[in-house]
Coordinates of N, CA, C and O and ligand atoms in Angstrom, one line a residue:
X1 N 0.8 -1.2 0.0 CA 0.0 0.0 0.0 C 0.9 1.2 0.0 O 1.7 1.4 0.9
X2 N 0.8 2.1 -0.9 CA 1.1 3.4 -0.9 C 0.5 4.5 -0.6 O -0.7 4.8 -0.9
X3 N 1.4 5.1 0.0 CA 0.8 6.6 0.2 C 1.1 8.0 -0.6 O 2.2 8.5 -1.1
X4 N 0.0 8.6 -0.7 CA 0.3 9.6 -1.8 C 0.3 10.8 -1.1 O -0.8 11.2 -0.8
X5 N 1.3 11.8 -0.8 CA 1.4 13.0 -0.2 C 0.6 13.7 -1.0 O 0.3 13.3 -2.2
X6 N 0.2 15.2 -0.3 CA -0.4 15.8 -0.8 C 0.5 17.3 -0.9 O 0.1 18.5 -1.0
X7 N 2.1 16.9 -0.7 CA 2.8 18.0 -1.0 C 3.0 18.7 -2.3 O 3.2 18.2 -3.4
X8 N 3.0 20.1 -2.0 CA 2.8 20.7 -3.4 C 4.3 20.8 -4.0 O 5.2 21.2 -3.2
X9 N 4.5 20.5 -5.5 CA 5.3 20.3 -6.7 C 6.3 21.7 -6.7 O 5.5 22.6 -6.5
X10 N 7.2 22.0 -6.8 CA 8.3 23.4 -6.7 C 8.6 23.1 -8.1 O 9.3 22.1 -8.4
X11 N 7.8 24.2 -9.4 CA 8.3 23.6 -10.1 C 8.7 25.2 -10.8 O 8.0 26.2 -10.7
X12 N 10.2 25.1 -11.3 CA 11.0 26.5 -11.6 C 10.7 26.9 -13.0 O 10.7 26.2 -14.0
X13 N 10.4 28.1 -13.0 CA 10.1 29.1 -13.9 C 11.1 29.4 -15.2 O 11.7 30.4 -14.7
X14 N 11.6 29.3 -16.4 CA 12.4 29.8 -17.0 C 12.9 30.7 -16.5 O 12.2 31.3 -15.7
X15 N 14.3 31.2 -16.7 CA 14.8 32.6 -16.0 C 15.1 32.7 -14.6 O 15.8 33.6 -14.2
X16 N 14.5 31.7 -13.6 CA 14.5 31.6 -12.1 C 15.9 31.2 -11.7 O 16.5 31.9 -10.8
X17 N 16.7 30.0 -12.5 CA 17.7 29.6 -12.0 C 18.9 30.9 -12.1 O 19.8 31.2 -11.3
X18 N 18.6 31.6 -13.3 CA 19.7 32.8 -13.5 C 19.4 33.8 -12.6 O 20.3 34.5 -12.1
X19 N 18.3 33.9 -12.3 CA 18.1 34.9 -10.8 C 19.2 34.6 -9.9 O 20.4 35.1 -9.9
X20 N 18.7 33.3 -8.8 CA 18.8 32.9 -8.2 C 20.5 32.8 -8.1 O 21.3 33.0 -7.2
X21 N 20.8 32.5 -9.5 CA 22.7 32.7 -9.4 C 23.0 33.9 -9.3 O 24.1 34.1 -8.7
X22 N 22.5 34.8 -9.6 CA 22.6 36.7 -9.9 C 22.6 36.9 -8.1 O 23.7 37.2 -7.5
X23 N 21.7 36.6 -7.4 CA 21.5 36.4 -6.2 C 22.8 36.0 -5.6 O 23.4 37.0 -5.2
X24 N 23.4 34.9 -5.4 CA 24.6 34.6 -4.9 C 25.6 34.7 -5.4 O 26.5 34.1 -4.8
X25 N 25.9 35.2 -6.3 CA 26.8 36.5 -6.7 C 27.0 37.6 -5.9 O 28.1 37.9 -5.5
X26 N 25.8 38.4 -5.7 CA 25.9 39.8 -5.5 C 25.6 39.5 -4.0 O 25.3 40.5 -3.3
X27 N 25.6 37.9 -3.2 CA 25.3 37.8 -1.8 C 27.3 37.7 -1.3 O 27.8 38.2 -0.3
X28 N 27.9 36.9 -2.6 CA 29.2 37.1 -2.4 C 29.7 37.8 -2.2 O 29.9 38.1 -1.0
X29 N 30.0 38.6 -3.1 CA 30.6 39.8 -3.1 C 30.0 41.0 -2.1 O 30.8 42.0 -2.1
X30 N 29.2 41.1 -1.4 CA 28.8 41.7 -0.5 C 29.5 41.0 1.0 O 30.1 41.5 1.9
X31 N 29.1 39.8 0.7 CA 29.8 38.7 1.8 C 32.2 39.1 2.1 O 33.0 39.0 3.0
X32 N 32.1 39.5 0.8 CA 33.8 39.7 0.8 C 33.9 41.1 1.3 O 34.7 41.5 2.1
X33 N 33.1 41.9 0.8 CA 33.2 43.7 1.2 C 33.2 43.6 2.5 O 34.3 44.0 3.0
X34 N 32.4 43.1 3.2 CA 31.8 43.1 5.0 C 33.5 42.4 5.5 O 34.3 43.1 6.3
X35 N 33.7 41.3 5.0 CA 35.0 40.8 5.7 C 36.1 41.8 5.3 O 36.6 42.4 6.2
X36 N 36.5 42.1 3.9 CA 37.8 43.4 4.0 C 36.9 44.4 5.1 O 37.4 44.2 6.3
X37 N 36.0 45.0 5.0 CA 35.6 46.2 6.2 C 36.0 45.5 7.3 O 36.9 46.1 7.8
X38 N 35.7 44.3 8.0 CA 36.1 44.1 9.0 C 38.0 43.9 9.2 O 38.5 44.2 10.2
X39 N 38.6 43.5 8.2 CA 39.7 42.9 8.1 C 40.5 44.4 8.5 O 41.2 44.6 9.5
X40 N 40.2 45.3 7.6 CA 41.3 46.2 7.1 C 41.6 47.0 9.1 O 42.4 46.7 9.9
X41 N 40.9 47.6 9.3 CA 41.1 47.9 10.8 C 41.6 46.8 11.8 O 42.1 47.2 12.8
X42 N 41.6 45.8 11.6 CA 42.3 45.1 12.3 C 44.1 45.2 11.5 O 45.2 45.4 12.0
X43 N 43.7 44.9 10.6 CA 45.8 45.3 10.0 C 46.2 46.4 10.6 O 47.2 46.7 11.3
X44 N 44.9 47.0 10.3 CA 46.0 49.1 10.8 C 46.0 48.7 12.5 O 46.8 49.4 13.2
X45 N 45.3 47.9 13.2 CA 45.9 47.9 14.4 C 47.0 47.0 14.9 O 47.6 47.2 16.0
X46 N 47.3 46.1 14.1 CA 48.1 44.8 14.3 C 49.5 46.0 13.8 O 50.6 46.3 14.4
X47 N 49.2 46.4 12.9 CA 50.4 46.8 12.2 C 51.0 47.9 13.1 O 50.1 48.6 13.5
X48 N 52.3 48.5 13.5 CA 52.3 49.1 14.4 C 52.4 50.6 13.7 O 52.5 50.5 12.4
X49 N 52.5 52.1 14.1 CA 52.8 53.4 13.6 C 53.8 53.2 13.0 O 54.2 53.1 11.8
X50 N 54.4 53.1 14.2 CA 56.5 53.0 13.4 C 56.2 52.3 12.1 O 56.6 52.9 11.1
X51 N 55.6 51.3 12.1 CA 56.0 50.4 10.9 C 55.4 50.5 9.6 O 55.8 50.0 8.5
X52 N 54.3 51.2 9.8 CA 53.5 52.0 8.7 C 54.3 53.3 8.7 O 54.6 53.4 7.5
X53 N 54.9 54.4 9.2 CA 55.5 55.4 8.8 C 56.6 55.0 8.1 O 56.8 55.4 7.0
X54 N 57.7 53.8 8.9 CA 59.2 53.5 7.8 C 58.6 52.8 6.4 O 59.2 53.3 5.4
X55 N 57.8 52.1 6.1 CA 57.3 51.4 5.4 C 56.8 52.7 4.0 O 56.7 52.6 2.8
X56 N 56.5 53.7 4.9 CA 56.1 54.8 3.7 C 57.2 55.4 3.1 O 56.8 56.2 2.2
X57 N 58.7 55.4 3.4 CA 59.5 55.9 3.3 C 60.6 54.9 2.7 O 61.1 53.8 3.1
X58 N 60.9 55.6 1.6 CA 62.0 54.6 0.5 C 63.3 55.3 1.1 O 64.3 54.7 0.8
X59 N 63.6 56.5 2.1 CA 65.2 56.1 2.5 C 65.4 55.1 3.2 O 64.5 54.5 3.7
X60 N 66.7 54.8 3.3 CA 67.7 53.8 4.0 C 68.5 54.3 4.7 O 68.6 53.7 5.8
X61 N 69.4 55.6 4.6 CA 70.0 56.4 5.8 C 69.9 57.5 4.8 O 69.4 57.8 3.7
X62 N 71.0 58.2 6.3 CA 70.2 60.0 6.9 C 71.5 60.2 7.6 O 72.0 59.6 8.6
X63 N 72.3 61.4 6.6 CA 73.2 61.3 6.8 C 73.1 63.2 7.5 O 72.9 64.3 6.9
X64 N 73.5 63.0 9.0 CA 73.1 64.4 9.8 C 74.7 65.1 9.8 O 75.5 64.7 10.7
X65 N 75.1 66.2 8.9 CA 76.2 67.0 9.0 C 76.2 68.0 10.5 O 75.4 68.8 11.0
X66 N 77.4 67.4 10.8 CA 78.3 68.2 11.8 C 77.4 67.7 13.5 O 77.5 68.3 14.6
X67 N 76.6 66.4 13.3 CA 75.8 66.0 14.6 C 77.0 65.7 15.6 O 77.0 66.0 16.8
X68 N 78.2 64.9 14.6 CA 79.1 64.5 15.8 C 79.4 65.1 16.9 O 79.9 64.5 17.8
X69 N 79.2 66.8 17.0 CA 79.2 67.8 18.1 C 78.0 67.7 19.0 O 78.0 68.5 20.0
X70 N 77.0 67.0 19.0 CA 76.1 66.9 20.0 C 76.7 66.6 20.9 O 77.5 65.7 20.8
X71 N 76.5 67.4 22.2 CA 76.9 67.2 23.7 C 76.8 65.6 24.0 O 76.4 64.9 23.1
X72 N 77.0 65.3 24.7 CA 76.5 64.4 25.7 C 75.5 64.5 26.2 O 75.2 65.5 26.9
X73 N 74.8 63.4 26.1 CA 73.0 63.5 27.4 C 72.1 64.7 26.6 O 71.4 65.6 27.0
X74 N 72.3 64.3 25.3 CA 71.8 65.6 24.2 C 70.9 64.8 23.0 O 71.5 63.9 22.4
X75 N 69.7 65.1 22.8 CA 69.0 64.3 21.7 C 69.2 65.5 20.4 O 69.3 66.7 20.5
X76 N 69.3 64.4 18.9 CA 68.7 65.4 18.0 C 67.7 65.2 17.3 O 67.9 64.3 16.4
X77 N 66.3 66.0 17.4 CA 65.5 65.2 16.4 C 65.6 65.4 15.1 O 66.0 66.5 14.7
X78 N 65.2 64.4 14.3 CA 65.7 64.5 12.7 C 64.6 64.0 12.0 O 63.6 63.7 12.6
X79 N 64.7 63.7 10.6 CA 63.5 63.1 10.0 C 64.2 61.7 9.2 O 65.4 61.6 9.0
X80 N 63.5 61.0 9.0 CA 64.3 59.6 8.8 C 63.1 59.3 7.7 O 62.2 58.5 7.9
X81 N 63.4 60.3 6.3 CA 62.0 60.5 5.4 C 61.7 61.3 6.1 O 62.3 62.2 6.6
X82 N 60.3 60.6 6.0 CA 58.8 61.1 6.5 C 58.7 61.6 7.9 O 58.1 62.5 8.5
X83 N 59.7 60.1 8.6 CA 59.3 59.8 10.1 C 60.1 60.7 10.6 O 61.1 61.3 10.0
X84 N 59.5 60.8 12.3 CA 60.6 61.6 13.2 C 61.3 60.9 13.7 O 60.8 59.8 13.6
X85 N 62.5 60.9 14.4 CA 63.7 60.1 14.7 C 64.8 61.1 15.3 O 65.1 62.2 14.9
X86 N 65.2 60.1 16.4 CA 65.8 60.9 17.1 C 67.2 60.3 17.3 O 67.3 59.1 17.4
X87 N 68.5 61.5 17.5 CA 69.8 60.8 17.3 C 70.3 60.7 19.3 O 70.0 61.6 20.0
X88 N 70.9 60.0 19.6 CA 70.6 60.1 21.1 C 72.3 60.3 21.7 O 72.9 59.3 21.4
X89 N 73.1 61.4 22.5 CA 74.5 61.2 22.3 C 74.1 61.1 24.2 O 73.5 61.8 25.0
X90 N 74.8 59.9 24.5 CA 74.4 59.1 25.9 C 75.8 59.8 26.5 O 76.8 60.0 25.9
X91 N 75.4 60.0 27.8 CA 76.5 60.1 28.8 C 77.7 59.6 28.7 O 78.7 60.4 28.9
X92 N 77.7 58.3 28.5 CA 78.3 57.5 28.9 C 79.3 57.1 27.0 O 79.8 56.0 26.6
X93 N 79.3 58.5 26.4 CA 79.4 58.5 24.9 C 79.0 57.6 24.0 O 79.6 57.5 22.9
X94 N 77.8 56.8 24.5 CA 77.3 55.9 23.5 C 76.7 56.9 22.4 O 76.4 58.0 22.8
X95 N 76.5 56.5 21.0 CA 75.4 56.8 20.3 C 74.3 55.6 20.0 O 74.4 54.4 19.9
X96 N 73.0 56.6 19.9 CA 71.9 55.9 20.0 C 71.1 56.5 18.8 O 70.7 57.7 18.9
X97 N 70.9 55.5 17.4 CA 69.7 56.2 17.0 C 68.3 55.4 16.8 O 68.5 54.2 16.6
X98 N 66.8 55.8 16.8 CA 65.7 55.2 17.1 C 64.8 56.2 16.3 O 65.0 57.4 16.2
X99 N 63.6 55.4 15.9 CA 62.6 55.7 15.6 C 61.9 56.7 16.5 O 62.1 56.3 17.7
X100 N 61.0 58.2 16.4 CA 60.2 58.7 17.4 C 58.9 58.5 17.5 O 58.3 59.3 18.1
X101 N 58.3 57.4 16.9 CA 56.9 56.5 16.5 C 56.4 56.2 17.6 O 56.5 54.9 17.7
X102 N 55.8 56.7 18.6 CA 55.4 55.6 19.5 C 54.7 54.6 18.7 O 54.0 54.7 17.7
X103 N 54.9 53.3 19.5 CA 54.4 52.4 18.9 C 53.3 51.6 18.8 O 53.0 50.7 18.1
X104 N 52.3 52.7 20.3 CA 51.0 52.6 20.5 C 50.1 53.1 19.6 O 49.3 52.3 19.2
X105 N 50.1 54.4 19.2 CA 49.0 54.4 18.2 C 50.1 56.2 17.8 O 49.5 57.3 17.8
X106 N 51.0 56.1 17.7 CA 52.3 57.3 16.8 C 52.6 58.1 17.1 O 53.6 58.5 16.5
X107 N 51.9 58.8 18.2 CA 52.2 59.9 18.7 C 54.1 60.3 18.8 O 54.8 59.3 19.1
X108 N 54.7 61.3 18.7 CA 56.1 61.6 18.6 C 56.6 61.2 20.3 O 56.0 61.3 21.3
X109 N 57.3 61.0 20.2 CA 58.3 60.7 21.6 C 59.6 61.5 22.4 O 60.8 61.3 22.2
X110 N 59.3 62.0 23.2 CA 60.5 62.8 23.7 C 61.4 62.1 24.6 O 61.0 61.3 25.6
X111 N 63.1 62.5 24.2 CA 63.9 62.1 25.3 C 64.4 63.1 26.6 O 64.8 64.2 26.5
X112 N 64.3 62.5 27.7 CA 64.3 63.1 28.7 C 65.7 62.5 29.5 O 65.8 61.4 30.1
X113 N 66.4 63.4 29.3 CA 67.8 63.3 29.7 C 68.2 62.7 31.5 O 68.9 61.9 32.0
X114 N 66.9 63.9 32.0 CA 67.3 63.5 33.7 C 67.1 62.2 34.0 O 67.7 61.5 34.8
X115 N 65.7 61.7 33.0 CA 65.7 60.5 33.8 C 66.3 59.6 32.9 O 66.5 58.4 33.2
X116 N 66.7 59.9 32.0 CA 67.4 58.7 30.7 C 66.3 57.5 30.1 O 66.5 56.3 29.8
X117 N 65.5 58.2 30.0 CA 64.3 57.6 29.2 C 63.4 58.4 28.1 O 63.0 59.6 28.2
X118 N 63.3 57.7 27.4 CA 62.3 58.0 26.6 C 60.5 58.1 26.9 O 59.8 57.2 27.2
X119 N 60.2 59.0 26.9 CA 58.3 59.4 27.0 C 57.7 59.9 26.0 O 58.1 60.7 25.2
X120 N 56.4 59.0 26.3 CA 55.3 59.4 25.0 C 54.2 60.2 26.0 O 53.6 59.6 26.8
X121 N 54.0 61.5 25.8 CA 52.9 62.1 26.2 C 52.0 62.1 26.4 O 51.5 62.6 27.5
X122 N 51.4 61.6 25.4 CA 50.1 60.8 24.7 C 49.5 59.9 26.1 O 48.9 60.4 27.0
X123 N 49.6 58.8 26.1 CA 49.4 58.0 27.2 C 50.4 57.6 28.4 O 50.1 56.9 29.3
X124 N 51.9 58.3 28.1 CA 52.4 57.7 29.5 C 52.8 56.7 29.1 O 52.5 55.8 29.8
X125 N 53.6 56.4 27.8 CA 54.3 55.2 27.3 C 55.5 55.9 27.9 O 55.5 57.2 27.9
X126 N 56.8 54.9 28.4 CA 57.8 54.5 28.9 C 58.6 54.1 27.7 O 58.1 53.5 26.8
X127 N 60.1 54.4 27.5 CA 60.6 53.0 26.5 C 62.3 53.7 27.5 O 62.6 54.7 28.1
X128 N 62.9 52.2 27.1 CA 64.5 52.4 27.5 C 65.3 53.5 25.9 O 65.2 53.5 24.7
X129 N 66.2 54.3 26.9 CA 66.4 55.3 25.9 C 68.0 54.6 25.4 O 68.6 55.3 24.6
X130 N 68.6 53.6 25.8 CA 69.6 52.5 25.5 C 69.0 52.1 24.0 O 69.3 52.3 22.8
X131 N 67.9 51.0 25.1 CA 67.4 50.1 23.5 C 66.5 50.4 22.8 O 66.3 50.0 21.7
X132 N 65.8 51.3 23.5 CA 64.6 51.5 22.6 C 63.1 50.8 22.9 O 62.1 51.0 22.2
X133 N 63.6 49.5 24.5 CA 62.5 48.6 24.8 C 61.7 49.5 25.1 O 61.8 50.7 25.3
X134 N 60.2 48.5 25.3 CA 58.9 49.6 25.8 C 58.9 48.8 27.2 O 58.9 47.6 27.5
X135 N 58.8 50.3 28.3 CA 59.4 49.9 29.6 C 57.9 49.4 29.9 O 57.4 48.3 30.0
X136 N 57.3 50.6 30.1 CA 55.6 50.6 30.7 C 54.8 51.5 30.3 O 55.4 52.6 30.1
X137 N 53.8 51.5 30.1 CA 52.3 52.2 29.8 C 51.9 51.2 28.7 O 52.3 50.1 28.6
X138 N 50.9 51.9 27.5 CA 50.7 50.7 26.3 C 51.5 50.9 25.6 O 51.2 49.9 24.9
X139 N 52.4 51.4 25.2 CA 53.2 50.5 24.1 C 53.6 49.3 23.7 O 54.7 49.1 24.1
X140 N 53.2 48.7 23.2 CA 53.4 47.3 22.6 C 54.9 46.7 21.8 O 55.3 45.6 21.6
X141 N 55.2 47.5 21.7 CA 56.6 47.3 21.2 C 57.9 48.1 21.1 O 57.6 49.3 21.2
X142 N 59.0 47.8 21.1 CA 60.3 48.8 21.2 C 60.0 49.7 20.1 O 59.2 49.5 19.2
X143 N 60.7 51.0 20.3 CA 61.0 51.5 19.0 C 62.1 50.9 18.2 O 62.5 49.8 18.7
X144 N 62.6 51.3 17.1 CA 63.3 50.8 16.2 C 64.5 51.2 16.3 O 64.7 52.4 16.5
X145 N 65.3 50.6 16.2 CA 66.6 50.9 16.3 C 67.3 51.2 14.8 O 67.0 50.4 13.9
X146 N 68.3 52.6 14.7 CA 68.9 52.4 13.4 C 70.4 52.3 13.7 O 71.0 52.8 14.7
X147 N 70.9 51.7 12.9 CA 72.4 51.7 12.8 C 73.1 53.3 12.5 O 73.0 54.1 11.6
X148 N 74.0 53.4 13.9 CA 75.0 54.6 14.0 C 76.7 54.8 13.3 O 77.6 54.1 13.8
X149 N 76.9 55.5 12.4 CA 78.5 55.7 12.3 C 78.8 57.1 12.2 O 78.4 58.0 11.4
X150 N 79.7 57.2 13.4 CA 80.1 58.6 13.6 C 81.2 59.1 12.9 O 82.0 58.2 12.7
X151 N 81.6 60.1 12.4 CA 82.7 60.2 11.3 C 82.7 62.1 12.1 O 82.0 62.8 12.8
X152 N 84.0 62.2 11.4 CA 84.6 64.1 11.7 C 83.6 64.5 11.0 O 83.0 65.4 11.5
X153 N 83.0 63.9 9.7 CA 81.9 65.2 9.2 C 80.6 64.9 9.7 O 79.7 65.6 9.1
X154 N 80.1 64.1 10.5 CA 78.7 63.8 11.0 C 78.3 62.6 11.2 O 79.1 61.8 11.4
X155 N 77.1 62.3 11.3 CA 76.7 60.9 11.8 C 75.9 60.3 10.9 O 75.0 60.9 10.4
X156 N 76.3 59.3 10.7 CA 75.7 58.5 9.7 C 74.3 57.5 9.9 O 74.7 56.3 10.0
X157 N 73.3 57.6 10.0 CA 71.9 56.8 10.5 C 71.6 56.1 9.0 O 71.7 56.5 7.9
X158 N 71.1 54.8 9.6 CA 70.8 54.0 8.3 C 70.0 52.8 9.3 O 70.1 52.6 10.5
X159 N 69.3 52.2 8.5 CA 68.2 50.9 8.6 C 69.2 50.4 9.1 O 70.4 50.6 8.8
X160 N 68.7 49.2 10.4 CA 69.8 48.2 10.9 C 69.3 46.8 10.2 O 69.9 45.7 10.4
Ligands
FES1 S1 50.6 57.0 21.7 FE1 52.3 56.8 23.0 S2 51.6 55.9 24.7 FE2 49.8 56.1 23.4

């Protein structure tokens, strides 16, 4: 014995199937827009300032006439390109050069001789004015360190 449903027949229209693909097409591609919109603000936050400002800049060094006379316990700010960057002549006659990016969200960075650190304004980011580590507040990462050569006519700053 059989039974006979009384469900009704779906039966497709000429032209319905091309809809219906037109449809999930334009549900894709809407579907990919929403994820870049979601994606792209997550890069710009993953990615750090520093690394989006050097990244915009095709120099490689920066060559600063007559810096080798910076005092001791004396910053100079410079441009490295685009970016700000600071040349650091340490007490203790080291040279130091670094990115001025904070690395939280870019704000410029001052060195502060008395205490021998670096401060970001902005939020009270910390970094070591040595390495460049991020001591405390939010910064998430060191500044950047550039390779120093001091010479009688100036100092030579270049990508490390
Ligand atoms: S931008 Fe420097 S601590 Fe926030």
């Amino acid at each position: 014995m059989s039974e006979e449903t009384n469900l009704p027949t779906i039966v497709e229209e000429p032209g319905e199937t091309a809809t219906r693909r037109a449809f999930l097409v334009a549900a894709g591609a809407a579907g990919l827009a929403y994820t870049a919109a979601l994606a792209y603000p997550i890069y710009r936050y993953l990615a750090s300032p520093e690394e989006m400002a050097l990244s915009a800049t095709a120099v490689t060094e920066v060559t600063l006439k007559d810096a080798q006379k910076l005092p001791k316990g004396s910053v100079l700010m410079f441009k490295f390109g685009t970016s700000p960057a600071m040349l650091i002549h340490h007490e203790n006659d080291h040279w130091v050069a670094m990115t001025a990016v904070c690395t939280h969200l870019g704000c410029t960075v001052q060195y502060e001789p008395q205490a021998n650190r670096i401060h970001c304004a902005c939020h009270g980011g910390v970094y070591n004015a040595e390495t460049g580590a991020n001591v405390s507040g939010p910064p998430p990462k060191p500044l950047k360190l550039f390779k120093v050569a001091v010479s009688d006519a100036g100092v030579n700053v270049s990508r490390a």
